[in-house]
Short mmCIF file of C-alpha atoms and ligand atoms in Angstrom, two decimals:
data_model
loop_
_atom_site.label_atom_id
_atom_site.label_comp_id
_atom_site.label_asym_id
_atom_site.label_seq_id
_atom_site.Cartn_x
_atom_site.Cartn_y
_atom_site.Cartn_z
CA MET A 1 -2.98 13.49 18.43
CA LYS A 2 -5.02 13.74 15.28
CA HIS A 3 -3.66 12.16 12.13
CA ILE A 4 -1.86 14.48 9.73
CA LEU A 5 -0.65 14.25 6.17
CA LEU A 6 3.11 13.95 6.00
CA SER A 7 5.08 15.38 3.08
CA LEU A 8 6.32 12.90 0.53
CA PRO A 9 10.01 12.01 0.86
CA TYR A 10 10.44 13.21 -2.79
CA GLY A 11 8.95 15.72 -5.20
CA TYR A 12 5.73 15.06 -7.12
CA GLY A 13 7.71 14.78 -10.35
CA ALA A 14 10.25 12.30 -8.96
CA LEU A 15 8.62 9.28 -10.58
CA GLU A 16 8.28 10.78 -14.06
CA PRO A 17 7.87 9.59 -16.73
CA TYR A 18 6.35 6.43 -15.22
CA ILE A 19 3.93 8.13 -12.84
CA ASP A 20 3.18 11.75 -13.66
CA ALA A 21 3.56 14.67 -11.26
CA LYS A 22 -0.07 15.78 -11.49
CA THR A 23 -1.36 12.34 -10.52
CA MET A 24 1.06 12.21 -7.59
CA GLU A 25 0.05 15.68 -6.39
CA ILE A 26 -3.70 15.03 -6.55
CA HIS A 27 -3.30 11.55 -5.11
CA HIS A 28 -1.35 12.88 -2.13
CA THR A 29 -2.93 16.28 -1.42
CA LYS A 30 -6.54 15.38 -2.25
CA HIS A 31 -7.13 11.65 -1.91
CA HIS A 32 -4.76 10.81 0.94
CA GLN A 33 -5.68 14.07 2.70
CA ALA A 34 -9.38 13.17 2.48
CA TYR A 35 -8.81 9.74 4.07
CA ILE A 36 -7.02 11.43 6.95
CA GLU A 37 -9.73 14.06 7.46
CA ASN A 38 -12.46 11.43 7.40
CA LEU A 39 -10.52 9.20 9.79
CA ASN A 40 -10.11 12.08 12.25
CA LYS A 41 -13.79 12.85 11.96
CA ALA A 42 -14.74 9.22 12.62
CA LEU A 43 -12.60 9.23 15.77
CA GLU A 44 -14.10 12.46 17.19
CA LYS A 45 -16.42 10.65 19.60
CA TYR A 46 -13.59 8.45 20.82
CA PRO A 47 -10.68 10.89 21.25
CA GLU A 48 -8.66 8.32 23.22
CA LEU A 49 -8.23 6.48 19.91
CA TYR A 50 -6.27 9.43 18.50
CA GLU A 51 -3.37 8.12 20.57
CA LYS A 52 -3.24 4.87 18.62
CA LYS A 53 -1.32 4.43 15.41
CA VAL A 54 -3.51 3.72 12.43
CA GLU A 55 -1.91 0.27 12.16
CA GLU A 56 -3.09 -0.49 15.71
CA LEU A 57 -6.63 0.56 14.83
CA LEU A 58 -6.71 -1.82 11.87
CA ALA A 59 -5.12 -4.84 13.57
CA ASN A 60 -7.23 -7.96 14.27
CA ASN A 61 -10.11 -6.73 12.16
CA LEU A 62 -10.29 -3.42 14.01
CA GLN A 63 -10.71 -5.10 17.38
CA VAL A 64 -10.07 -1.92 19.39
CA VAL A 65 -12.51 0.17 17.32
CA PRO A 66 -16.12 0.61 18.54
CA GLU A 67 -18.75 -0.96 16.32
CA GLU A 68 -20.44 2.28 15.27
CA ILE A 69 -17.26 3.69 13.67
CA LYS A 70 -15.75 0.42 12.44
CA HIS A 71 -16.91 0.88 8.88
CA ALA A 72 -15.55 4.44 8.66
CA VAL A 73 -12.20 3.52 10.23
CA ARG A 74 -11.88 0.49 7.97
CA ASN A 75 -12.29 2.69 4.88
CA HIS A 76 -10.52 5.88 5.92
CA GLY A 77 -8.00 4.40 8.33
CA GLY A 78 -7.25 1.77 5.71
CA GLY A 79 -6.88 4.53 3.12
CA HIS A 80 -4.49 6.43 5.37
CA ALA A 81 -2.35 3.39 6.18
CA ASN A 82 -2.28 2.09 2.61
CA HIS A 83 -1.26 5.42 1.10
CA SER A 84 1.39 6.12 3.74
CA PHE A 85 2.81 2.70 2.90
CA PHE A 86 2.56 3.24 -0.85
CA TRP A 87 4.57 6.50 -0.89
CA GLU A 88 7.36 4.79 1.02
CA ILE A 89 7.86 1.98 -1.46
CA LEU A 90 8.15 4.20 -4.53
CA LYS A 91 11.45 5.31 -6.00
CA LYS A 92 12.79 5.33 -9.50
CA ASP A 93 15.59 3.12 -10.78
CA VAL A 94 16.30 0.95 -7.76
CA ASN A 95 17.69 -2.50 -8.45
CA ILE A 96 16.44 -5.36 -6.36
CA PRO A 97 19.05 -6.39 -3.75
CA ALA A 98 20.50 -9.82 -4.53
CA ASN A 99 19.49 -11.35 -1.20
CA PHE A 100 15.89 -10.32 -1.53
CA LYS A 101 15.78 -11.46 -5.13
CA LYS A 102 16.80 -14.90 -3.93
CA VAL A 103 13.93 -14.91 -1.46
CA ILE A 104 11.48 -14.01 -4.22
CA GLU A 105 12.91 -16.70 -6.48
CA SER A 106 12.62 -19.35 -3.81
CA GLU A 107 8.96 -18.44 -3.16
CA PHE A 108 7.80 -17.84 -6.72
CA GLU A 109 10.20 -19.89 -8.89
CA SER A 110 11.55 -16.81 -10.68
CA PHE A 111 11.48 -13.04 -10.42
CA ASP A 112 9.59 -12.84 -13.72
CA LYS A 113 7.00 -15.29 -12.50
CA PHE A 114 6.56 -13.24 -9.34
CA LYS A 115 6.02 -10.08 -11.38
CA GLU A 116 3.56 -11.92 -13.59
CA GLU A 117 1.54 -13.20 -10.63
CA PHE A 118 1.57 -9.87 -8.84
CA SER A 119 0.53 -8.03 -12.01
CA ALA A 120 -2.29 -10.51 -12.56
CA ALA A 121 -3.56 -9.89 -9.02
CA ALA A 122 -3.47 -6.14 -9.64
CA LEU A 123 -5.18 -6.43 -12.99
CA GLY A 124 -7.75 -8.93 -11.76
CA ARG A 125 -8.96 -6.86 -8.82
CA LEU A 126 -12.43 -5.87 -9.93
CA GLY A 127 -13.24 -2.23 -9.21
CA SER A 128 -11.12 -0.42 -6.64
CA GLY A 129 -8.51 -2.00 -4.45
CA TRP A 130 -4.91 -3.03 -4.00
CA ALA A 131 -2.51 -5.83 -4.88
CA TRP A 132 -0.04 -6.87 -2.19
CA LEU A 133 2.97 -8.96 -1.46
CA VAL A 134 2.55 -9.92 2.18
CA LYS A 135 4.44 -11.85 4.80
CA HIS A 136 2.12 -14.33 6.45
CA LYS A 137 3.25 -17.00 8.86
CA ASP A 138 6.40 -18.42 7.29
CA HIS A 139 5.95 -17.40 3.70
CA LEU A 140 5.23 -14.68 1.19
CA ASP A 141 1.84 -14.44 -0.50
CA ILE A 142 0.40 -12.37 -3.29
CA ILE A 143 -3.09 -11.17 -2.44
CA SER A 144 -5.45 -8.40 -3.42
CA THR A 145 -7.86 -6.46 -1.24
CA ALA A 146 -11.03 -4.56 -2.07
CA ASN A 147 -11.47 -0.83 -1.51
CA GLN A 148 -9.06 0.32 1.23
CA ASP A 149 -8.88 -2.94 3.14
CA SER A 150 -5.41 -3.45 4.57
CA PRO A 151 -3.58 -6.78 4.91
CA LEU A 152 -2.93 -5.69 8.51
CA MET A 153 -6.61 -6.32 9.27
CA GLU A 154 -5.99 -10.03 8.91
CA GLY A 155 -2.55 -10.11 10.44
CA LYS A 156 -0.59 -10.09 7.19
CA ILE A 157 2.41 -7.81 6.93
CA PRO A 158 2.56 -5.72 3.74
CA ILE A 159 5.91 -5.89 1.95
CA LEU A 160 4.88 -4.40 -1.39
CA GLY A 161 1.57 -2.82 -2.43
CA LEU A 162 0.03 -1.37 -5.55
CA ASP A 163 -2.92 1.01 -5.58
CA VAL A 164 -5.20 0.10 -8.48
CA TRP A 165 -7.95 2.62 -7.76
CA GLU A 166 -8.61 4.61 -10.92
CA HIS A 167 -7.47 7.79 -9.13
CA ALA A 168 -3.97 6.28 -9.07
CA TYR A 169 -3.65 6.17 -12.86
CA TYR A 170 -6.61 7.58 -14.76
CA LEU A 171 -5.08 10.97 -15.69
CA LYS A 172 -2.20 9.38 -17.54
CA PHE A 173 -3.42 5.92 -18.45
CA GLN A 174 -7.20 6.35 -18.58
CA ASN A 175 -8.78 2.87 -18.67
CA LYS A 176 -5.47 1.09 -19.35
CA ARG A 177 -4.69 -0.35 -15.96
CA ALA A 178 -2.36 -2.94 -17.47
CA ASP A 179 -0.11 -0.16 -18.84
CA TYR A 180 -0.03 1.56 -15.45
CA ILE A 181 0.99 -1.70 -13.76
CA LYS A 182 3.73 -2.27 -16.32
CA GLU A 183 5.18 1.23 -15.82
CA TRP A 184 4.88 0.99 -12.04
CA TRP A 185 7.49 -1.77 -11.88
CA ASN A 186 10.02 0.95 -12.79
CA VAL A 187 9.34 2.85 -9.58
CA VAL A 188 9.45 0.12 -6.95
CA ASN A 189 11.87 1.03 -4.19
CA TRP A 190 13.36 -2.44 -3.79
CA ASP A 191 15.71 -1.31 -1.02
CA LYS A 192 12.72 -0.31 1.09
CA VAL A 193 10.77 -3.44 0.15
CA SER A 194 13.73 -5.60 1.09
CA ASP A 195 13.98 -3.78 4.46
CA LEU A 196 10.30 -4.39 5.10
CA TYR A 197 10.83 -8.07 4.42
CA GLU A 198 13.78 -8.23 6.82
CA LYS A 199 11.74 -6.54 9.54
CA SER A 200 8.78 -8.84 8.95
CA ILE A 201 10.89 -11.89 9.66
CA TYR A 202 11.28 -10.71 13.24
CA SER A 203 7.87 -9.17 13.87
CA ASP A 204 5.96 -12.12 12.43
CA ARG A 205 7.45 -14.71 14.78
CA ASN A 206 4.84 -15.88 17.22
MN1 MN3 B 301 -5.03 5.85 -3.89
#
C-alpha cells in the first residue's frame, strides 16, 4: 500500500499561541504531504517495498532499499517518518510525568540542564535538520541530524524530536529560531514522550 498522509490527532490551532495554526496547516498539508508523494514516487519501481513501514525502510542505513533510490528514500522517507513522529509528540500544557522526569534527571543532572542541552543542539544545527532525544543502548542521548535524516537509520530510537527547518517556524518567528525553540517547550506531549521511553526499554534490548 502506498503511503498516505494521516490527519493530525488535533486541530491546526491546537498549539496556539506557541505554534500558529497557519504554520501547522502548511507544515502538514504541504510539506509532510510532499515527502509522502516523493517517497511513493521513489518506490514506484520497487512496488514490493510499499508493503514495508517507513521505519523498516530507514533501518540499518536503509539496508533493504536498492542503491538507486536510497538517496530519495533517505530524504523523503525520513521526512515522512520524522513528521509523523513530530505530530504525535505535540500537545499543549502537559506536565512531565514524575517517573520520566526522574529518568531525565539521572541522565542529565537536572531537567533544566536537559532542556538547555537539547535547545543548544536544536539551535546549533546549521541549516535544516532536527534535534533529538534518543534511546541508544542503555542510555539517553541528545543528538541532531541534518536534513531529514532519522535516528532510526543508525539504530537509535527517537523519544523526542524537534524540527528546526525554517518551514517549521519562519511564518511566526522569522529568523529567530531560539524563540521558536523556547515556545516549543510549551507544546511537548510529555505523556507520549514518556510512553515512547517505556517502549524503548523493551525494544532496545538486544
Ligand atoms: Mn518539517
